[in-house]
mmCIF file of C-alpha atoms in Angstrom:
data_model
loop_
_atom_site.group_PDB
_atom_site.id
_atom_site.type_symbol
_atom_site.label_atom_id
_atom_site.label_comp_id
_atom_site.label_asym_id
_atom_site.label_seq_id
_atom_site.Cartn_x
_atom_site.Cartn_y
_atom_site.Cartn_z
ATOM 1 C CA UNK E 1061 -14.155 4.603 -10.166
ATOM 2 C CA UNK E 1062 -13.191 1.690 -7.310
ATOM 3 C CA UNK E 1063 -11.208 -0.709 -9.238
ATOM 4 C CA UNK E 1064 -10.827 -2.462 -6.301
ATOM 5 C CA UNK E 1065 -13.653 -2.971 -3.800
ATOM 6 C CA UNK E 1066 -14.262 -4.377 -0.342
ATOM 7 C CA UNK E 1067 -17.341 -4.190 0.826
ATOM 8 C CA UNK E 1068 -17.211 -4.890 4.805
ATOM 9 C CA UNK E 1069 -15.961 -2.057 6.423
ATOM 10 C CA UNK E 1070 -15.533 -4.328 9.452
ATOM 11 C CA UNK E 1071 -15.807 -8.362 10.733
ATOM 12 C CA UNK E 1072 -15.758 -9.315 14.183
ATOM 13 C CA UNK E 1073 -15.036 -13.455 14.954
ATOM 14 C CA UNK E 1074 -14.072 -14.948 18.017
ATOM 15 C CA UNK E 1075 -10.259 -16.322 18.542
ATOM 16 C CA UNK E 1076 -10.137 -19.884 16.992
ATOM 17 C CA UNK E 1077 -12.538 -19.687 14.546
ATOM 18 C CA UNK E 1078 -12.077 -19.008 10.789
ATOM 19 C CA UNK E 1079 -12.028 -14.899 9.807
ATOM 20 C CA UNK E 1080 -12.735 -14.775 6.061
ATOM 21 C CA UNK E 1081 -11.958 -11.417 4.688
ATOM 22 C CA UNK E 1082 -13.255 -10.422 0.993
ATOM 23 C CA UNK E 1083 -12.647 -8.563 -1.997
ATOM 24 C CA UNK E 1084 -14.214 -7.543 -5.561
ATOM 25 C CA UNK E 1085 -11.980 -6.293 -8.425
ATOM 26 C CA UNK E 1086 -13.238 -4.910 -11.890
ATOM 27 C CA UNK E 1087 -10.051 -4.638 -14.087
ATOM 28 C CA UNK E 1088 -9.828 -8.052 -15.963
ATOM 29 C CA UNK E 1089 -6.336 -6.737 -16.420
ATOM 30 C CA UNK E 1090 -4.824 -7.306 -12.934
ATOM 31 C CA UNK E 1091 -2.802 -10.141 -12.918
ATOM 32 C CA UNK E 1092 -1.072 -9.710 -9.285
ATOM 33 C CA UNK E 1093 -2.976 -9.521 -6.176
ATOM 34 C CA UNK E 1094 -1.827 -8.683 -2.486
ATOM 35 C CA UNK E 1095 -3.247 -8.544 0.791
ATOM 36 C CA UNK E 1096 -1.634 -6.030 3.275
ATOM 37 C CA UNK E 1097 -2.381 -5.889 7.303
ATOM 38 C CA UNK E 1098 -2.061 -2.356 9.037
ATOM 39 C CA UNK E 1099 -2.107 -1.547 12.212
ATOM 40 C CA UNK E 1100 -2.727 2.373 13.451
ATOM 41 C CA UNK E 1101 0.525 4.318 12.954
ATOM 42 C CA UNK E 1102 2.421 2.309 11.296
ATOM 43 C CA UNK E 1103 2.803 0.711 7.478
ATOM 44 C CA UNK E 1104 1.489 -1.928 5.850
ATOM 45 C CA UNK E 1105 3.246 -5.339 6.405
ATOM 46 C CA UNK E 1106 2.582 -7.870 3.149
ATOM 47 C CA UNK E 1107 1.148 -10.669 4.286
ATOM 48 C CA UNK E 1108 0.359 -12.709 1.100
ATOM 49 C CA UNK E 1109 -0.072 -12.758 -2.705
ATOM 50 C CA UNK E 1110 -1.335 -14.952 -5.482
ATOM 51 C CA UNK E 1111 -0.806 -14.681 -9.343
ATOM 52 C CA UNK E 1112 -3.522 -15.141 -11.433
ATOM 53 C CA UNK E 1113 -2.506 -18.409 -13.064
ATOM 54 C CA UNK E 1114 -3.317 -19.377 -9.334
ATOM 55 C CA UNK E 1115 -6.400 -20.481 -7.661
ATOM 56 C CA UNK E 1116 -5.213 -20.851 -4.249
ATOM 57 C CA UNK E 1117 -1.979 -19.888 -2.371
ATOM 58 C CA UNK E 1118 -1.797 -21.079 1.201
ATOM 59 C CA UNK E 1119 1.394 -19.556 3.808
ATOM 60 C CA UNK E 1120 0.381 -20.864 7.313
ATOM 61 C CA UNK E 1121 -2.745 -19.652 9.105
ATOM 62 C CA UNK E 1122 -3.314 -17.518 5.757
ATOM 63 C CA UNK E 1123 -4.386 -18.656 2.327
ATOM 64 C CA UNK E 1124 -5.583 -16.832 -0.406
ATOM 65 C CA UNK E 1125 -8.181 -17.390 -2.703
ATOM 66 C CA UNK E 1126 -8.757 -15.933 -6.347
ATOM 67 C CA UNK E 1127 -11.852 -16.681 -8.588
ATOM 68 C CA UNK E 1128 -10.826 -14.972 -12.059
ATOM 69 C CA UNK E 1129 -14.084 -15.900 -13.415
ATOM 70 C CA UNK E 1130 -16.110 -13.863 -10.389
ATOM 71 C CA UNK E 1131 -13.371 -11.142 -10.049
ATOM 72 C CA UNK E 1132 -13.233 -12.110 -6.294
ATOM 73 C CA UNK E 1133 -10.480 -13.003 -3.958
ATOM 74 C CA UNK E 1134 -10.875 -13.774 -0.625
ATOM 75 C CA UNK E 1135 -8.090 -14.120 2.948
ATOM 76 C CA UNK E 1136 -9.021 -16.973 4.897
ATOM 77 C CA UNK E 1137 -7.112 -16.880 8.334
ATOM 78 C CA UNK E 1138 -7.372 -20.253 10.399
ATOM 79 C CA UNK E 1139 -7.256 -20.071 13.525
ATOM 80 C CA UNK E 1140 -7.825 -16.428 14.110
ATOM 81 C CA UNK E 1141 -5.972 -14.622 17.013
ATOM 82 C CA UNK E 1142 -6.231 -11.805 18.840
ATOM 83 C CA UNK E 1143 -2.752 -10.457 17.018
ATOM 84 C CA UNK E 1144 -4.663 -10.625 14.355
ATOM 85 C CA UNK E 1145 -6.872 -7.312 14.794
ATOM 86 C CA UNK E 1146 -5.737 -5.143 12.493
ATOM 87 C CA UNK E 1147 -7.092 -3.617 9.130
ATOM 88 C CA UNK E 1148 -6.735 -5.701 6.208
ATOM 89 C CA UNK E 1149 -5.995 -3.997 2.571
ATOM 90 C CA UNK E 1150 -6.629 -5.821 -0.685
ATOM 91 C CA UNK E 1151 -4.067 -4.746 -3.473
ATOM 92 C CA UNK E 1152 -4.080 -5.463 -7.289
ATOM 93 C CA UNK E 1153 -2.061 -4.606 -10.338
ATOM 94 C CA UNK E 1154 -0.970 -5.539 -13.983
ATOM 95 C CA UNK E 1155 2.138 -6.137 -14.729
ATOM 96 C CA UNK E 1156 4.761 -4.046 -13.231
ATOM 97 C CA UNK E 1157 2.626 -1.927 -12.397
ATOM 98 C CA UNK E 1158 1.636 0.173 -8.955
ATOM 99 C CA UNK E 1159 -0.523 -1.285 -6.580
ATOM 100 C CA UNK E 1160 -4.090 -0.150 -6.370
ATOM 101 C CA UNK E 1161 -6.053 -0.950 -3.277
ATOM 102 C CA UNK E 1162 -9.530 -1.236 -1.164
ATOM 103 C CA UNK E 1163 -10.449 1.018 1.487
ATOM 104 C CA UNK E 1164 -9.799 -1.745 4.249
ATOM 105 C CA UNK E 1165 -11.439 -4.110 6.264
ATOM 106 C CA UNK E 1166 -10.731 -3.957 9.786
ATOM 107 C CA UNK E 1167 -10.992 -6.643 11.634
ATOM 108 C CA UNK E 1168 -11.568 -7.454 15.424
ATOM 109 C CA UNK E 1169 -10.702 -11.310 17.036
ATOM 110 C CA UNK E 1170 -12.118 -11.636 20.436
ATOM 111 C CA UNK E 1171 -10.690 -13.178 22.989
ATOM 112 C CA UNK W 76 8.167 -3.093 7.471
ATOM 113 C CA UNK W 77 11.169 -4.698 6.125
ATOM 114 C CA UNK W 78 13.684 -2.441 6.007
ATOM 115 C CA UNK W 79 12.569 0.474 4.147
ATOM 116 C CA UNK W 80 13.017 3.367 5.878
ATOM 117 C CA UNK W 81 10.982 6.865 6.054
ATOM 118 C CA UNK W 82 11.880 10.103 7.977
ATOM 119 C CA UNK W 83 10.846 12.046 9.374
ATOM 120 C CA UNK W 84 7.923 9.965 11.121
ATOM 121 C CA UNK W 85 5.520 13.210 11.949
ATOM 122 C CA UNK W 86 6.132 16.336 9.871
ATOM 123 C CA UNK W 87 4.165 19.593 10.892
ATOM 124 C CA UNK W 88 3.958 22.169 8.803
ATOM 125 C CA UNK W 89 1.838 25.408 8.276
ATOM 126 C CA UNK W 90 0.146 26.824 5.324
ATOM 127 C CA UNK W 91 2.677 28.244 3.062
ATOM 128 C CA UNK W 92 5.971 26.063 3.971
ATOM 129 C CA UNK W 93 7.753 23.479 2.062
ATOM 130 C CA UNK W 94 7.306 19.491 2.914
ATOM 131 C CA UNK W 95 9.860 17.308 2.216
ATOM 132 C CA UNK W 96 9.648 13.530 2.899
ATOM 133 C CA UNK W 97 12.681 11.094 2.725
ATOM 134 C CA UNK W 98 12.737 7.396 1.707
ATOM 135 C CA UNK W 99 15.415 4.708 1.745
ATOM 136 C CA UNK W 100 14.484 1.596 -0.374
ATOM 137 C CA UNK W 101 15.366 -1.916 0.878
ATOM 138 C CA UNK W 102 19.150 -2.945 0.363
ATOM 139 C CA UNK W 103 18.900 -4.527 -2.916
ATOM 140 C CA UNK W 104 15.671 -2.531 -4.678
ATOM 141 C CA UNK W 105 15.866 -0.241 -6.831
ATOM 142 C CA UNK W 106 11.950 0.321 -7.412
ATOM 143 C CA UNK W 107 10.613 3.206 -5.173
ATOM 144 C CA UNK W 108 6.638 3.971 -5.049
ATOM 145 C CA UNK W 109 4.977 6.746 -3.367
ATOM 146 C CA UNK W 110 1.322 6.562 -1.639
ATOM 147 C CA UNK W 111 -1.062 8.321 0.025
ATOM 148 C CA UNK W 112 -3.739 7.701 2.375
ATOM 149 C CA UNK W 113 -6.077 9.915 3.320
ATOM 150 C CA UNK W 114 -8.236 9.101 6.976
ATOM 151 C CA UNK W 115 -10.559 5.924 6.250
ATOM 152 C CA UNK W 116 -9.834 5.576 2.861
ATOM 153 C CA UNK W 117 -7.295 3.254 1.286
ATOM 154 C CA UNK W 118 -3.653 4.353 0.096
ATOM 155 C CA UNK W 119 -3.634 5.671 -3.454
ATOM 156 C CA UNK W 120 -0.698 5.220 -5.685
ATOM 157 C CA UNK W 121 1.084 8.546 -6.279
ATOM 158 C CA UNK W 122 4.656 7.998 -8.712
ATOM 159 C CA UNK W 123 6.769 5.346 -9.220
ATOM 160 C CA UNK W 124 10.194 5.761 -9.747
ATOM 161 C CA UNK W 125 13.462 4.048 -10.612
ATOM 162 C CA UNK W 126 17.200 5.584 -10.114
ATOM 163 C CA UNK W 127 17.142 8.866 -11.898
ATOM 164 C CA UNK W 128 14.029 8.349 -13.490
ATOM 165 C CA UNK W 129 10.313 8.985 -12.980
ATOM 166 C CA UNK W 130 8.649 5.719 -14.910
ATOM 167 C CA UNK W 131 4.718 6.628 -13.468
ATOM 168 C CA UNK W 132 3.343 10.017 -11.747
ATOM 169 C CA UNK W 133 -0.029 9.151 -12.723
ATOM 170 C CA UNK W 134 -0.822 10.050 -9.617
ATOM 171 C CA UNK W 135 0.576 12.991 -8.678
ATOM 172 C CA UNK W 136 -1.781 16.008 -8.132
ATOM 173 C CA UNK W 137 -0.348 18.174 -11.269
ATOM 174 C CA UNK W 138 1.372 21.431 -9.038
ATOM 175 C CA UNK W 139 2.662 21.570 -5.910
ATOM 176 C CA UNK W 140 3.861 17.986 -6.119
ATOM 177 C CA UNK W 141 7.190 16.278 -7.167
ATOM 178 C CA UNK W 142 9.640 13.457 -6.816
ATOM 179 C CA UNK W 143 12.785 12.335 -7.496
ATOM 180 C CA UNK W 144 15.216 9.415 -7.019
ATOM 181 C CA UNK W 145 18.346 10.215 -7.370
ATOM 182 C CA UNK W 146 21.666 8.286 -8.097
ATOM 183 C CA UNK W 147 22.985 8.556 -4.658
ATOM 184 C CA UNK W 148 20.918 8.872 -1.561
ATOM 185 C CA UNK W 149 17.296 8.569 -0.875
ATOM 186 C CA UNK W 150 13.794 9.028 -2.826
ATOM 187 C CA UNK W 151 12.492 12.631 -1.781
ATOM 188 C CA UNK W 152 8.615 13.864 -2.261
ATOM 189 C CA UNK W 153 8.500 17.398 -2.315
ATOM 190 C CA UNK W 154 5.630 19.372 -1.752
ATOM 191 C CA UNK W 155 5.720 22.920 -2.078
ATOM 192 C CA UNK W 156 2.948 25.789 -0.530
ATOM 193 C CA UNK W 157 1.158 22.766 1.345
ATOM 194 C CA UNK W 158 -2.522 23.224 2.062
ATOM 195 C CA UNK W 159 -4.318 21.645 4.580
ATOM 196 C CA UNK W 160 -6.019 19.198 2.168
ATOM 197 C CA UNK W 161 -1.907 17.944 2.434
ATOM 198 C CA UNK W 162 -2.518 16.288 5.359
ATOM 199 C CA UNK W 163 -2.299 12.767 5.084
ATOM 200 C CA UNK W 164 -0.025 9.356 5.767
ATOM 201 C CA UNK W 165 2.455 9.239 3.211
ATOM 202 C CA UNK W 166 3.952 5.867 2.384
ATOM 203 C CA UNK W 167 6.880 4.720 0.417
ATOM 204 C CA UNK W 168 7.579 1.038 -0.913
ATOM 205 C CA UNK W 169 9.891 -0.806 -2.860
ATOM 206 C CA UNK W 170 10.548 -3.568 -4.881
ATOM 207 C CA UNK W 171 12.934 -5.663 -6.963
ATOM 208 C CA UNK W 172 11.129 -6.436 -9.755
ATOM 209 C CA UNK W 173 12.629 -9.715 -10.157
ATOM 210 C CA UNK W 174 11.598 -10.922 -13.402
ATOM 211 C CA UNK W 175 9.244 -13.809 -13.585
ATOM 212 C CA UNK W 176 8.079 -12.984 -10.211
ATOM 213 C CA UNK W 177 5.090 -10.813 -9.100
ATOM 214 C CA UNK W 178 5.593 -7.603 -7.943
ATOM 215 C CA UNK W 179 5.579 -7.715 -3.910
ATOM 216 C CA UNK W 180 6.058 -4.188 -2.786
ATOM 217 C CA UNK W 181 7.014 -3.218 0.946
ATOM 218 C CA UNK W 182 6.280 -0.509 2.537
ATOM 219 C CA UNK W 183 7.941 1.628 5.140
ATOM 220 C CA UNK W 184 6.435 2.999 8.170
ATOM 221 C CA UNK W 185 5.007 6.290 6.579
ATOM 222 C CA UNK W 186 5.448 10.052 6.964
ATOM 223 C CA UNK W 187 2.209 11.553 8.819
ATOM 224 C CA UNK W 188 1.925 14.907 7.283
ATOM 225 C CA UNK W 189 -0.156 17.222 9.297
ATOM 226 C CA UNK W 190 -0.664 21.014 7.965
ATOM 227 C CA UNK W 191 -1.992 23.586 10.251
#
C-alpha cells in the first residue's frame, strides 16, 4: 500500500522554464510534508517543506504547494537549471513520526 | 548532506558475514533514523531511535536486523548472515525535534551495501 505516490517517473523541461514536479498522498493523517533532491551516489539533500496549516511555502526558485482537500502537493521550480537534474523525492509524516516517501521523479533540464 | 556522517561509504560483503554500518548524527540531534532504498524504488523507513532507546523498528525485517544508539558514540545497524536480497543504499538521518516545529530530517551520504 503506496501512502505516498508520484506518478511521473520522469519530466524533461528546458532551462528557464517552469519544472512542476507532483505528488498524491492517501493518509489524511500526515501533517508534515518534504521534498528531497538526490543525485546518484550520494544522499538526499532537503530542499523544502510545508506544514499542513499551510497552503503555500515559497524558498527562492522553489515553492511548495499543498491542497489538503485533493491530497496533492506539488514543487514548482522557477527558473529551472541545468543543476537542477536530479531525482526529486516527496516525503510525508504525522507527527514525530518517520518519513515515508515516493519512488522519485527524476528530472532532466536541458540546456 | 549537512553534517551527518556515514562510514563506511561501500561495504562488500559475502553471503554469511556480518554488516555493520556506522552513523554520526548532526552536532546538536539527538534523533537518528535508518532507511533503505532498494534500486528504483524510494527509501523506506527502517527504526528510529533516540540515545539508548529504540522509539520505532516498524520497519525492521524481524531477524537478521538490529540497531542501537548508544550513549556515547555513533548509531550502528547491524545485520547479521546477510543475503543478497541485503544489498541496498542504506541511509541514516537526523533530527532535533524542536518542538513546535516540523520534523526536517537530514540525511547522510549513505552506506551502499553490496552482498556477493
Amino acid at each position: 500500500d503506496q501512502q505516498v505516490k508520484q506518478n511521473s517517473p520522469s519530466l524533461s523541461v528546458q532551462e528557464g522554464r517552469i519544472s512542476i514536479l507532483n505528488c498524491d498522498y492517501t493518509n489524511s493523517m500526515f501533517d508534515y510534508f518534504l521534498w528531497y533532491k538526490k543525485y546518484p551516489a550520494e544522499g538526499p539533500t532537503f530542499l523544502i517543506s510545508i506544514s499542513s496549516i499551510k497552503d503555500k511555502n515559497e524558498d527562492g526558485r522553489f515553492t511548495v504547494f499543498l491542497n489538503k482537500s485533493a491530497k496533492h502537493l506539488s514543487l514548482h521550480i522557477v527558473p529551472s537549471q541545468p543543476g537542477d537534474s536530479a531525482v526529486y523525492f516527496c516525503a510525508a509524516s504525522e507527527v514525530s513520526e518517520k518519513l515515508v516517501f515516493g519512488k522519485g521523479t527524476k528530472l532532466t533540464v536541458n540546456p | 548532506n549537512a553534517g551527518v556522517m556515514q562510514n563506511p561509504r561501500h561495504l562488500v560483503r559475502r553471503r554469511g558475514q556480518e554488516a555493520r554500518l556506522r552513523c554520526s548524527p548532526m552536532k546538536g540531534h539527538s534523533h537518528v533514523y535508518w532507511y533503505r532504498q532498494l534500486p528504483e524504488e524510494g527509501l523506506k523507513f527502517m527504526v528510529y531511535l533516540q540515545k539508548e532507546n529504540i522509539i520505532d523498528e516498524s520497519g525492521m525485517p524481524k531477524e537478521r536486523f538490529s540497531a542501537e544508539f548508544p550513549k556515547e558514540g555513533p548509531s550502528i545497524l547491524r545485520i547479521q548472515q546477510v543475503v543478497r536480497g541485503d544489498s541496498a543504499a542504506y541511509f541514516c538521518a537526523s533530527s532535533s525535534r524542536l518542538a513546535g516545529s516540523g520534523d526536517t530530517q537530514y540525511f547522510g551520504p549513505g552506506t551502499r551495501l553490496t552482498v556477493l
